[in-house]
Amino acid sequence: MKRTWWKEAVIYQIYPRSFMDSNGDGIGDIKGITSRLDYLKYLGIDVIWLSPIYKSPNDDNGYDISDYQAIMDEFGTMEDFDEMLAEAHKRGLRVVMDLVVNHTSDEHKWFMESRKSKENEYRDYYIWREGKDAQTPPNNWGSCFSGSAWQYDEETAMYYLHLFSKKQPDLNWDNPKVRDEVFNMMTWWCDKGIDGFRMDVISMISKTEEMPDGKVTDFYGDYSPYCIHGPNIHKYLREMNERVLSKYDIMTVGETPGVTTELAKQYAGEDTNELNMVFQFEHVDNHGKYGKWDDKKWQLTKLKAILSRWQMDLYGKAWNSIFWDNHDQPRAVSRFGDDRPKYREASAKMLATCLHMMQGSPYIYQGEELGMTNYPFQSPDDFRDIESINAYKEWCLSGQVSHEDFWPCIIFRSRDNARTPVQWDESDHAGFTSGTPWIPVNPNYKEINAKAETKDPNSVFHYYKKLIALRKENPIMVYGKYEPLMEDSEELFVYTRTLDEQKLLVVTNFTDQDTAFTIPEEFTGASCLISNMENDYGKNNIIVKPYEAFVLIR
Ligand code: TEU
Ligand code: CA
């Protein structure tokens, strides 16, 4: 297996709107990020992934871009960006940009032209179809954010495709001019000195020519067989690689919903010349009664089976991202750990151990290193996210399900859980802003904040810092071969990593119960690399305490 810097890197994701506000308007911004680079350096991460900072009307918080080569007004200016990039580089931190090219904003110049007439030179930049009739869209596909995936446009009496909101029309990648535009734009950013791209829903850019009705689930038809891993996806990615990516020493990560381990070997294979790594969701996609809206935790054996399969199938063949949460997912400690005060810190450290000892490039989502928790939503008025707002309407206000049944599910999974401001200190609004934050701060900020945690050597923050440092000293964490143990246990997640003569044993307790464990003989007398509590690892039979995590090395 080739050794590369991006396999060894730890990536920290910033959602700029909620990271740090520098000017008191309640919205995080680029100068705010610059002011916290020392904090990130101290944590020890290598790469920053910036969620979109481009000009946008913010229908989907910047994932709807109206100009790829300008900065969002609320976030600052291009000078602010250049300064941030230079300051990051000065500290040895790399900056990976979000690349959102499955769709643009409907306020992008290309789309404003495209909708004007069927003859417009930008018409074929997007995907236009005739309706079945004046009232009926071309097919039954539903958008990710509720409703039909087609929007009727009066101007030309046709429909355009939007797999996300109606303000996010899908680009037509089959048009070579679209590819030229995108590749030129990417080159422009690379020449500026950025260090890579995280590619939003990149597995969805190629669509089938035929667009038949999809299988109906919940309300609408499923577009995925026609829009995910479409006929030309690998051709377009290889073209992108040849024309742009291969010319720079950058990192590329493809957000690839729906990817299997087989397909990942193509998208992010050692020698396939597409992307460096995939970012896939199988371990966070447990669906329940109401689609993704569910309040149940994974059964541990199922979660382990998925994670282990990815570890083993990709070994030596392709590279994966490893993460518990991001800006689209609830907070890791609330979802996979236990956010009750008694267990929050232990379980946050346990999850970190379990993840960072696996193979793949680890991603830390802002605030995860503090053990930030889900937000205690009180009413639908608390939501800011288009997905949650629309889902509540589609499921509840339609009468499909009662508020009582749906509420626990939507608050457990809402993306807004991840989007409350980073808790910097115990002052008003957690030190995020001197004004009124665009989304409320989690009320637990007096107990959970960066200032308190950087001072406390036993904090979740310092535990992450230690894990990151260990990765630098122990190539086995990056390159070791994974092997699962005790696959039937519903309490313990146990695995080993092996590199040459060295071997790691990773033991994590996912429950609030004491659990008996026998240390395998080959690890008797092994030393402890890291643990989140005290225990006697010299003994053969031990009791693993609630949410305990430890790693032995020999
Ligand atoms: O997300 C796309 C995606 O994979 C969806 O499953 C996503 O998780 C969504 O939250 C459905 O629950 C990307 C971005 O990460 C997301 O923030 C954007 O809203 C979306 O694309 C559209 O650009
Ligand atoms: Ca601001």
Coordinates of C-alpha atoms and ligand atoms in Angstrom, one line a residue:
M1 CA 0.0 0.0 0.0
K2 CA 1.3 3.4 -1.0
R3 CA 2.1 5.8 1.9
T4 CA 0.7 9.3 1.3
W5 CA 0.3 12.4 3.4
W6 CA -3.5 12.4 3.1
K7 CA -3.7 8.8 4.4
E8 CA -1.8 10.0 7.5
A9 CA -3.8 13.2 7.9
V10 CA -6.5 14.1 10.5
I11 CA -9.1 16.3 9.0
Y12 CA -11.2 18.9 10.9
Q13 CA -14.4 20.0 9.3
I14 CA -15.5 23.7 9.8
Y15 CA -19.1 24.7 9.1
P16 CA -18.3 28.4 8.8
R17 CA -21.7 29.7 9.7
S18 CA -21.5 28.2 13.1
F19 CA -17.8 28.3 13.8
M20 CA -16.8 31.8 15.0
D21 CA -18.3 35.2 14.4
S22 CA -15.8 38.1 14.1
N23 CA -18.1 41.1 13.6
G24 CA -21.2 40.6 15.8
D25 CA -23.8 39.9 13.1
G26 CA -24.5 36.5 14.6
I27 CA -23.1 34.6 11.6
G28 CA -19.7 32.8 11.7
D29 CA -17.2 34.2 9.1
I30 CA -13.8 33.8 7.6
K31 CA -12.1 36.2 9.9
G32 CA -13.6 34.2 12.7
I33 CA -11.9 31.1 11.4
T34 CA -8.6 32.9 11.1
S35 CA -8.8 33.9 14.7
R36 CA -9.1 30.3 15.8
L37 CA -6.3 28.7 13.7
D38 CA -4.1 28.6 16.7
Y39 CA -6.7 26.5 18.5
L40 CA -6.7 24.0 15.6
K41 CA -3.0 23.9 15.5
Y42 CA -2.9 23.2 19.2
L43 CA -5.4 20.4 18.7
G44 CA -2.9 19.0 16.2
I45 CA -5.0 18.4 13.1
D46 CA -3.5 18.6 9.6
V47 CA -6.3 19.5 7.2
I48 CA -9.3 21.8 7.4
W49 CA -12.3 21.0 5.3
L50 CA -14.3 24.2 4.9
S51 CA -18.0 23.7 4.1
P52 CA -19.0 26.1 1.3
I53 CA -17.9 29.8 1.6
Y54 CA -19.0 30.9 -1.9
K55 CA -21.6 33.4 -2.8
S56 CA -25.0 32.0 -2.1
P57 CA -28.6 32.9 -1.3
N58 CA -28.4 30.3 1.5
D59 CA -31.4 28.2 0.8
D60 CA -29.3 25.3 2.0
N61 CA -26.6 27.2 3.9
G62 CA -24.1 27.6 1.1
Y63 CA -24.7 24.3 -0.7
D64 CA -26.6 26.4 -3.2
I65 CA -23.9 28.4 -4.9
S66 CA -24.6 31.5 -7.1
D67 CA -20.9 32.3 -7.9
Y68 CA -18.1 29.8 -7.5
Q69 CA -15.4 32.4 -7.6
A70 CA -16.7 34.9 -5.0
I71 CA -17.2 34.8 -1.2
M72 CA -20.6 34.8 0.5
D73 CA -21.3 38.3 1.7
E74 CA -21.9 37.3 5.3
F75 CA -18.6 35.4 5.4
G76 CA -16.3 38.3 4.2
T77 CA -14.2 39.0 1.2
M78 CA -11.7 37.2 -1.1
E79 CA -9.0 39.2 0.8
D80 CA -10.2 37.6 4.0
F81 CA -10.0 34.2 2.4
D82 CA -6.5 34.8 1.0
E83 CA -5.4 35.9 4.5
M84 CA -7.0 32.8 6.1
L85 CA -5.3 30.5 3.6
A86 CA -1.9 32.2 4.1
E87 CA -2.3 32.0 7.9
A88 CA -3.3 28.4 7.8
H89 CA -0.3 27.5 5.6
K90 CA 2.0 29.4 7.9
R91 CA 0.9 27.0 10.6
G92 CA 1.3 24.0 8.4
L93 CA -2.4 23.5 8.1
R94 CA -3.9 22.6 4.7
V95 CA -7.3 23.8 3.5
V96 CA -9.7 21.6 1.5
M97 CA -12.6 23.4 -0.2
D98 CA -16.1 22.1 -0.6
L99 CA -16.9 21.6 -4.3
V100 CA -20.6 21.6 -4.9
V101 CA -21.0 20.9 -8.6
N102 CA -23.9 18.5 -8.8
H103 CA -26.1 21.6 -8.7
T104 CA -25.9 25.4 -8.5
S105 CA -28.2 27.9 -7.0
D106 CA -31.1 29.0 -9.2
E107 CA -29.6 32.4 -8.8
H108 CA -26.4 31.4 -10.5
K109 CA -25.9 33.3 -13.8
W110 CA -25.9 30.0 -15.7
F111 CA -29.4 29.1 -14.5
M112 CA -30.8 32.6 -14.8
E113 CA -29.8 32.4 -18.5
S114 CA -30.8 28.8 -18.9
R115 CA -34.4 29.3 -17.9
K116 CA -34.9 32.3 -20.2
S117 CA -35.6 30.3 -23.4
K118 CA -35.1 26.9 -25.0
E119 CA -32.5 28.5 -27.4
N120 CA -30.4 30.2 -24.7
E121 CA -26.8 29.2 -24.9
Y122 CA -27.0 28.0 -21.2
R123 CA -30.1 26.0 -21.7
D124 CA -28.3 22.6 -21.7
Y125 CA -26.3 23.5 -18.6
Y126 CA -29.3 22.0 -16.7
I127 CA -31.7 19.1 -17.0
W128 CA -35.0 20.2 -18.6
R129 CA -37.9 17.9 -19.5
E130 CA -41.4 18.2 -20.7
G131 CA -44.1 17.3 -18.1
K132 CA -46.4 14.3 -18.6
D133 CA -49.0 17.0 -19.0
A134 CA -49.3 20.6 -17.8
Q135 CA -50.0 19.5 -14.2
T136 CA -47.8 16.4 -14.0
P137 CA -44.0 16.4 -13.7
P138 CA -41.9 14.2 -16.1
N139 CA -41.7 11.4 -13.5
N140 CA -42.5 10.6 -9.8
W141 CA -39.1 11.3 -8.3
G142 CA -38.9 13.0 -4.9
S143 CA -36.3 15.5 -3.8
C144 CA -34.0 14.9 -0.8
F145 CA -35.7 17.9 0.8
S146 CA -39.3 16.7 0.3
G147 CA -41.7 17.3 -2.6
S148 CA -41.1 16.5 -6.2
A149 CA -37.6 16.6 -7.7
W150 CA -39.0 18.6 -10.6
Q151 CA -39.9 22.2 -10.7
Y152 CA -42.2 23.7 -13.4
D153 CA -40.9 26.9 -14.9
E154 CA -43.4 29.1 -16.5
E155 CA -41.0 30.9 -18.8
T156 CA -40.6 27.9 -21.1
A157 CA -43.4 25.7 -19.8
M158 CA -40.9 22.9 -18.9
Y159 CA -39.6 21.3 -15.7
Y160 CA -36.1 21.3 -14.4
L161 CA -34.6 18.6 -12.2
H162 CA -33.5 19.3 -8.6
L163 CA -32.5 16.4 -6.5
F164 CA -32.2 18.8 -3.6
S165 CA -34.2 22.0 -3.1
K166 CA -35.9 23.8 -5.9
K167 CA -33.3 26.5 -5.5
Q168 CA -30.6 23.8 -6.3
P169 CA -31.1 22.9 -10.0
D170 CA -29.0 19.9 -11.1
L171 CA -26.2 20.6 -13.6
N172 CA -26.1 18.6 -16.9
W173 CA -22.7 17.0 -16.8
D174 CA -23.3 15.4 -20.2
N175 CA -22.8 18.8 -21.6
P176 CA -19.0 19.2 -22.3
K177 CA -19.3 23.0 -21.7
V178 CA -20.4 22.3 -18.1
R179 CA -17.4 20.1 -17.5
D180 CA -15.1 22.8 -19.0
E181 CA -16.6 25.5 -16.7
V182 CA -16.2 23.3 -13.7
F183 CA -12.7 22.2 -14.5
N184 CA -11.6 25.8 -15.2
M185 CA -13.1 26.9 -11.9
M186 CA -11.3 24.1 -10.0
T187 CA -8.1 25.0 -11.7
W188 CA -8.5 28.6 -10.6
W189 CA -8.9 27.6 -7.0
C190 CA -5.9 25.2 -7.2
D191 CA -3.8 27.9 -8.6
K192 CA -4.7 30.0 -5.6
G193 CA -3.0 27.4 -3.5
I194 CA -5.8 25.5 -1.9
D195 CA -5.0 21.9 -0.8
G196 CA -7.9 19.9 -2.1
F197 CA -11.6 19.3 -2.6
R198 CA -14.4 17.6 -0.7
M199 CA -16.8 16.9 -3.5
D200 CA -20.5 17.2 -2.6
V201 CA -22.7 14.3 -3.8
I202 CA -20.2 13.5 -6.5
S203 CA -21.7 10.1 -7.0
M204 CA -24.8 11.8 -8.4
I205 CA -23.4 13.9 -11.2
S206 CA -24.1 11.5 -14.0
K207 CA -27.8 10.7 -14.8
T208 CA -29.3 8.1 -17.1
E209 CA -30.8 9.4 -20.3
E210 CA -34.0 7.5 -19.6
M211 CA -35.8 8.9 -16.6
P212 CA -38.6 6.4 -15.7
D213 CA -40.7 6.5 -12.5
G214 CA -38.9 5.2 -9.5
K215 CA -40.1 2.8 -6.8
V216 CA -42.3 4.7 -4.4
T217 CA -41.1 4.9 -0.8
D218 CA -43.0 7.0 1.7
F219 CA -44.2 9.8 -0.6
Y220 CA -42.3 9.9 -3.9
G221 CA -40.4 7.7 -6.3
D222 CA -36.8 6.8 -5.7
Y223 CA -34.4 8.4 -8.2
S224 CA -31.3 6.6 -7.0
P225 CA -31.0 3.9 -9.7
Y226 CA -31.0 6.6 -12.3
C227 CA -29.0 9.3 -10.7
I228 CA -26.4 7.6 -8.4
H229 CA -23.3 6.0 -10.0
G230 CA -24.8 6.9 -13.3
P231 CA -23.5 5.7 -16.7
N232 CA -20.7 8.2 -17.1
I233 CA -19.6 8.8 -13.5
H234 CA -16.2 7.2 -13.7
K235 CA -15.5 8.7 -17.1
Y236 CA -16.2 12.2 -15.8
L237 CA -14.1 11.7 -12.7
R238 CA -11.1 10.4 -14.7
E239 CA -11.5 13.4 -17.0
M240 CA -11.5 15.7 -13.9
N241 CA -8.4 13.9 -12.6
E242 CA -6.6 14.1 -15.9
R243 CA -7.4 17.7 -16.6
V244 CA -7.2 19.1 -13.0
L245 CA -6.4 17.0 -10.0
S246 CA -3.4 15.1 -11.3
K247 CA -1.6 18.5 -11.8
Y248 CA -1.5 19.4 -8.1
D249 CA -0.5 17.8 -4.8
I250 CA -4.0 17.9 -3.4
M251 CA -6.3 15.8 -1.4
T252 CA -9.7 14.7 -2.9
V253 CA -12.6 13.2 -1.1
G254 CA -15.8 12.3 -2.8
E255 CA -19.0 12.4 -0.8
T256 CA -20.5 9.3 -2.4
P257 CA -24.0 8.4 -1.1
G258 CA -25.0 4.9 -2.0
V259 CA -21.5 3.6 -2.6
T260 CA -20.7 0.0 -1.9
T261 CA -17.2 -1.3 -1.0
E262 CA -17.0 -2.7 -4.6
L263 CA -17.7 0.7 -6.1
A264 CA -15.4 2.4 -3.7
K265 CA -12.5 0.4 -5.2
Q266 CA -13.3 2.2 -8.4
Y267 CA -13.9 5.7 -7.0
A268 CA -11.0 5.7 -4.7
G269 CA -8.8 2.7 -5.7
E270 CA -5.1 2.8 -5.2
D271 CA -4.6 3.1 -9.0
T272 CA -7.9 4.1 -10.6
N273 CA -7.0 7.8 -11.1
E274 CA -10.3 9.1 -9.8
L275 CA -10.4 10.3 -6.2
N276 CA -8.2 9.8 -3.1
M277 CA -10.9 8.6 -0.8
V278 CA -14.7 8.1 -0.5
F279 CA -16.9 9.5 2.3
Q280 CA -19.7 7.1 2.7
F281 CA -22.7 6.8 5.0
E282 CA -23.6 3.1 5.4
H283 CA -22.8 3.2 9.2
V284 CA -24.9 6.3 9.7
D285 CA -27.8 5.4 7.5
N286 CA -30.0 3.4 9.9
H287 CA -33.5 4.0 8.7
G288 CA -36.6 3.6 10.8
K289 CA -40.4 4.0 10.6
Y290 CA -40.2 7.4 8.9
G291 CA -37.4 7.1 6.5
K292 CA -34.2 8.6 8.0
W293 CA -36.3 10.0 10.8
D294 CA -35.9 7.7 13.7
D295 CA -35.0 7.8 17.4
K296 CA -33.4 4.4 17.7
K297 CA -29.8 3.6 18.2
W298 CA -28.0 1.1 16.0
Q299 CA -27.9 -2.4 17.3
L300 CA -24.1 -2.7 18.0
T301 CA -23.6 -6.0 16.1
K302 CA -25.1 -4.4 13.0
L303 CA -23.0 -1.2 13.3
K304 CA -19.8 -3.3 13.8
A305 CA -20.6 -5.6 10.8
I306 CA -20.8 -2.5 8.5
L307 CA -17.7 -0.8 9.8
S308 CA -15.7 -4.1 9.8
R309 CA -16.8 -4.9 6.2
W310 CA -15.5 -1.5 5.0
Q311 CA -12.3 -2.0 6.9
M312 CA -11.6 -5.4 5.4
D313 CA -12.9 -5.0 1.9
L314 CA -10.9 -1.8 1.2
Y315 CA -7.7 -3.0 2.8
G316 CA -4.8 -2.4 0.4
K317 CA -7.2 -1.6 -2.4
A318 CA -8.9 1.7 -1.7
W319 CA -9.1 4.5 0.9
N320 CA -12.0 5.5 3.1
S321 CA -12.9 8.5 5.3
I322 CA -13.8 7.6 8.9
F323 CA -16.3 9.7 10.8
W324 CA -19.2 9.6 13.3
D325 CA -20.7 12.9 12.4
N326 CA -20.6 15.9 10.1
H327 CA -22.9 18.9 9.4
D328 CA -25.6 16.6 8.1
Q329 CA -25.6 14.3 11.1
P330 CA -26.6 14.6 14.7
R331 CA -23.9 14.9 17.3
A332 CA -21.9 11.7 17.7
V333 CA -22.0 11.5 21.5
S334 CA -25.8 11.8 21.5
R335 CA -26.3 9.3 18.7
F336 CA -23.7 6.6 19.3
G337 CA -22.6 7.4 22.9
D338 CA -24.5 8.6 25.9
D339 CA -24.9 12.3 26.5
R340 CA -26.2 12.1 30.0
P341 CA -23.8 14.1 32.2
K342 CA -22.5 11.0 34.0
Y343 CA -21.4 9.4 30.8
R344 CA -20.9 12.1 28.2
E345 CA -17.1 12.5 28.6
A346 CA -16.4 8.8 28.8
S347 CA -18.5 7.9 25.9
A348 CA -17.2 10.7 23.7
K349 CA -13.6 9.5 24.4
M350 CA -14.7 5.9 23.8
L351 CA -16.2 6.8 20.4
A352 CA -13.0 8.7 19.5
T353 CA -10.9 5.7 20.4
C354 CA -13.0 3.3 18.4
L355 CA -12.9 5.5 15.3
H356 CA -9.3 6.8 15.3
M357 CA -7.8 3.3 15.7
M358 CA -9.6 2.2 12.5
Q359 CA -8.1 2.5 9.0
G360 CA -9.0 5.6 7.0
S361 CA -8.5 9.3 7.3
P362 CA -10.4 10.5 10.4
Y363 CA -12.7 13.5 10.3
I364 CA -13.5 15.5 13.3
Y365 CA -16.5 17.7 13.0
Q366 CA -16.3 21.1 14.8
G367 CA -17.3 20.7 18.5
E368 CA -16.9 16.9 18.4
E369 CA -13.5 17.4 20.1
L370 CA -15.4 19.0 22.9
G371 CA -18.1 16.3 23.2
M372 CA -20.8 18.7 22.1
T373 CA -24.3 17.2 22.2
N374 CA -27.6 17.3 20.4
Y375 CA -29.7 20.4 20.9
P376 CA -32.9 20.2 23.1
F377 CA -35.4 21.4 20.5
Q378 CA -38.7 22.5 21.9
S379 CA -40.8 23.2 18.8
P380 CA -40.6 23.1 15.0
D381 CA -39.9 26.9 15.1
D382 CA -36.5 26.0 16.4
F383 CA -35.4 24.5 13.1
R384 CA -33.3 26.5 10.6
D385 CA -32.5 23.7 8.2
I386 CA -34.6 23.3 5.1
E387 CA -34.5 19.6 5.3
S388 CA -36.0 19.5 8.9
I389 CA -38.5 22.3 8.1
N390 CA -39.8 20.5 5.0
A391 CA -39.8 17.1 6.5
Y392 CA -41.9 18.2 9.4
K393 CA -44.4 19.7 6.9
E394 CA -44.4 16.6 4.7
W395 CA -44.8 14.1 7.5
C396 CA -46.7 15.9 10.3
L397 CA -48.6 18.8 8.9
S398 CA -50.0 16.5 6.2
G399 CA -51.5 14.4 8.9
Q400 CA -49.4 11.3 7.9
V401 CA -48.1 10.9 11.5
S402 CA -48.8 12.6 14.8
H403 CA -46.5 15.2 16.3
E404 CA -46.0 13.0 19.3
D405 CA -44.8 10.1 17.2
F406 CA -42.6 12.1 14.9
W407 CA -41.1 14.6 17.2
P408 CA -38.6 12.3 19.0
C409 CA -37.5 11.1 15.6
I410 CA -36.9 14.4 14.0
I411 CA -35.0 15.9 16.9
F412 CA -32.8 12.9 17.2
R413 CA -31.7 13.1 13.6
S414 CA -32.1 16.8 12.6
R415 CA -29.0 18.3 10.9
D416 CA -29.5 21.4 13.0
N417 CA -28.1 19.4 16.0
A418 CA -24.7 19.8 14.3
R419 CA -25.2 23.4 13.4
T420 CA -25.5 25.1 16.7
P421 CA -22.5 27.4 17.4
V422 CA -19.2 26.1 18.6
Q423 CA -19.0 26.6 22.3
W424 CA -15.9 28.6 22.9
D425 CA -16.3 29.7 26.5
E426 CA -18.8 30.4 29.3
S427 CA -19.6 34.0 28.3
D428 CA -22.9 35.0 26.5
H429 CA -23.6 32.9 23.4
A430 CA -20.7 30.7 24.3
G431 CA -18.3 33.3 23.0
F432 CA -19.4 32.6 19.4
T433 CA -20.8 36.1 18.8
S434 CA -21.3 39.4 20.5
G435 CA -24.6 39.7 18.7
T436 CA -27.6 37.3 18.3
P437 CA -26.6 34.0 16.9
W438 CA -28.4 32.9 13.7
I439 CA -29.3 29.6 15.5
P440 CA -29.4 29.2 19.2
V441 CA -26.5 28.1 21.3
N442 CA -26.9 24.8 23.2
P443 CA -27.8 25.8 26.8
N444 CA -25.1 23.4 28.1
Y445 CA -22.2 25.7 27.0
K446 CA -21.3 26.7 30.6
E447 CA -20.2 23.1 31.2
I448 CA -19.1 22.2 27.7
N449 CA -16.7 24.7 26.1
A450 CA -13.3 25.0 24.6
K451 CA -11.9 27.3 27.2
A452 CA -12.7 24.9 30.1
E453 CA -11.5 21.9 28.1
T454 CA -8.2 23.2 26.9
K455 CA -7.4 23.9 30.6
D456 CA -8.4 20.5 31.8
P457 CA -5.9 17.7 31.0
N458 CA -8.6 15.1 31.4
S459 CA -11.1 16.7 29.0
V460 CA -12.5 15.3 25.8
F461 CA -10.4 17.9 24.0
H462 CA -7.1 16.6 25.4
Y463 CA -8.1 13.1 24.6
Y464 CA -8.6 13.9 21.0
K465 CA -5.3 15.8 21.0
K466 CA -3.6 12.7 22.3
L467 CA -5.2 10.4 19.7
I468 CA -4.0 12.8 17.0
A469 CA -0.5 12.9 18.4
L470 CA -0.4 9.1 18.6
R471 CA -1.3 8.8 14.9
K472 CA 1.9 10.7 14.1
E473 CA 4.0 8.3 16.2
N474 CA 2.4 5.0 15.3
P475 CA 2.1 4.2 11.6
I476 CA 0.2 1.1 12.6
M477 CA -2.8 3.3 13.3
V478 CA -2.7 4.3 9.6
Y479 CA -1.4 1.3 7.8
G480 CA -2.1 -1.7 10.1
K481 CA -4.4 -4.5 9.0
Y482 CA -7.8 -4.7 10.7
E483 CA -9.3 -7.8 12.2
P484 CA -12.6 -7.8 14.2
L485 CA -13.0 -9.9 17.4
M486 CA -16.1 -10.8 19.3
E487 CA -18.4 -9.9 16.4
D488 CA -21.5 -11.2 18.3
S489 CA -21.0 -9.0 21.4
E490 CA -23.8 -6.4 21.8
E491 CA -21.7 -4.6 24.4
L492 CA -18.0 -4.5 23.2
F493 CA -16.5 -3.4 20.0
V494 CA -13.1 -5.1 19.8
Y495 CA -10.6 -5.3 17.0
T496 CA -6.9 -5.6 16.3
R497 CA -4.6 -3.9 13.9
T498 CA -1.4 -5.5 12.7
L499 CA 1.7 -4.0 11.0
D500 CA 4.8 -6.2 10.6
E501 CA 5.7 -7.4 14.1
Q502 CA 3.5 -4.9 15.8
K503 CA -0.1 -5.4 17.0
L504 CA -2.8 -3.3 18.6
L505 CA -5.8 -4.4 20.6
V506 CA -8.7 -2.0 20.7
V507 CA -11.4 -2.6 23.2
T508 CA -14.4 -0.2 23.6
N509 CA -17.6 -0.6 25.7
F510 CA -20.6 0.8 23.9
T511 CA -22.9 0.4 26.9
D512 CA -23.5 1.8 30.4
Q513 CA -22.9 -1.7 31.9
D514 CA -19.9 -3.4 33.4
T515 CA -18.8 -6.1 30.9
A516 CA -16.5 -9.0 31.5
F517 CA -13.6 -9.4 29.0
T518 CA -10.6 -11.7 28.7
I519 CA -7.5 -10.1 27.4
P520 CA -6.2 -12.4 24.6
E521 CA -3.0 -14.2 25.7
E522 CA -0.8 -12.5 23.1
F523 CA -1.5 -9.2 24.8
T524 CA -0.5 -10.2 28.3
G525 CA 2.1 -7.8 29.5
A526 CA 1.4 -5.5 26.5
S527 CA 1.5 -1.8 27.3
C528 CA -1.4 0.6 27.2
L529 CA -1.3 3.1 24.4
I530 CA -4.3 5.1 25.5
S531 CA -7.3 4.6 27.7
N532 CA -10.2 6.7 29.0
M533 CA -10.1 5.4 32.6
E534 CA -8.0 3.4 35.0
N535 CA -8.1 -0.4 34.9
D536 CA -5.6 -3.2 35.5
Y537 CA -4.8 -4.3 32.0
G538 CA -2.1 -6.6 33.4
K539 CA -4.7 -9.1 34.5
N540 CA -6.2 -11.7 32.2
N541 CA -9.8 -11.2 33.2
I542 CA -11.1 -7.7 33.6
I543 CA -14.4 -5.9 34.0
V544 CA -14.7 -3.3 31.3
K545 CA -16.5 -0.3 32.8
P546 CA -19.4 1.6 31.2
Y547 CA -18.0 3.3 28.0
E548 CA -14.5 2.3 28.8
A549 CA -12.0 2.3 26.0
F550 CA -8.4 1.1 25.9
V551 CA -5.7 0.2 23.4
L552 CA -2.9 -2.2 24.1
I553 CA 0.2 -2.4 22.0
R554 CA 2.8 -5.2 21.6
Ligands
TEU1 O1 -25.3 16.0 1.3 C1 -25.9 15.1 0.5 C2 -26.3 13.8 1.1 O2 -25.6 12.8 1.0 C3 -27.6 13.7 1.8 O3 -27.8 12.4 2.2 C4 -27.5 14.6 3.0 O4 -26.9 13.8 4.0 C5 -28.8 15.2 3.4 O5 -28.5 15.7 4.6 C6 -30.0 14.2 3.5 O6 -30.3 13.9 4.8 C7 -24.7 17.1 0.7 C8 -24.3 18.1 1.8 O7 -23.4 17.6 2.7 C9 -25.5 18.7 2.4 O8 -25.3 19.6 3.4 C10 -26.3 19.4 1.3 O9 -27.5 19.8 1.8 C11 -26.5 18.4 0.1 O10 -25.4 17.7 -0.3 C12 -26.9 19.3 -1.1 O11 -25.8 20.0 -1.5
CA2 CA -20.1 37.5 11.1

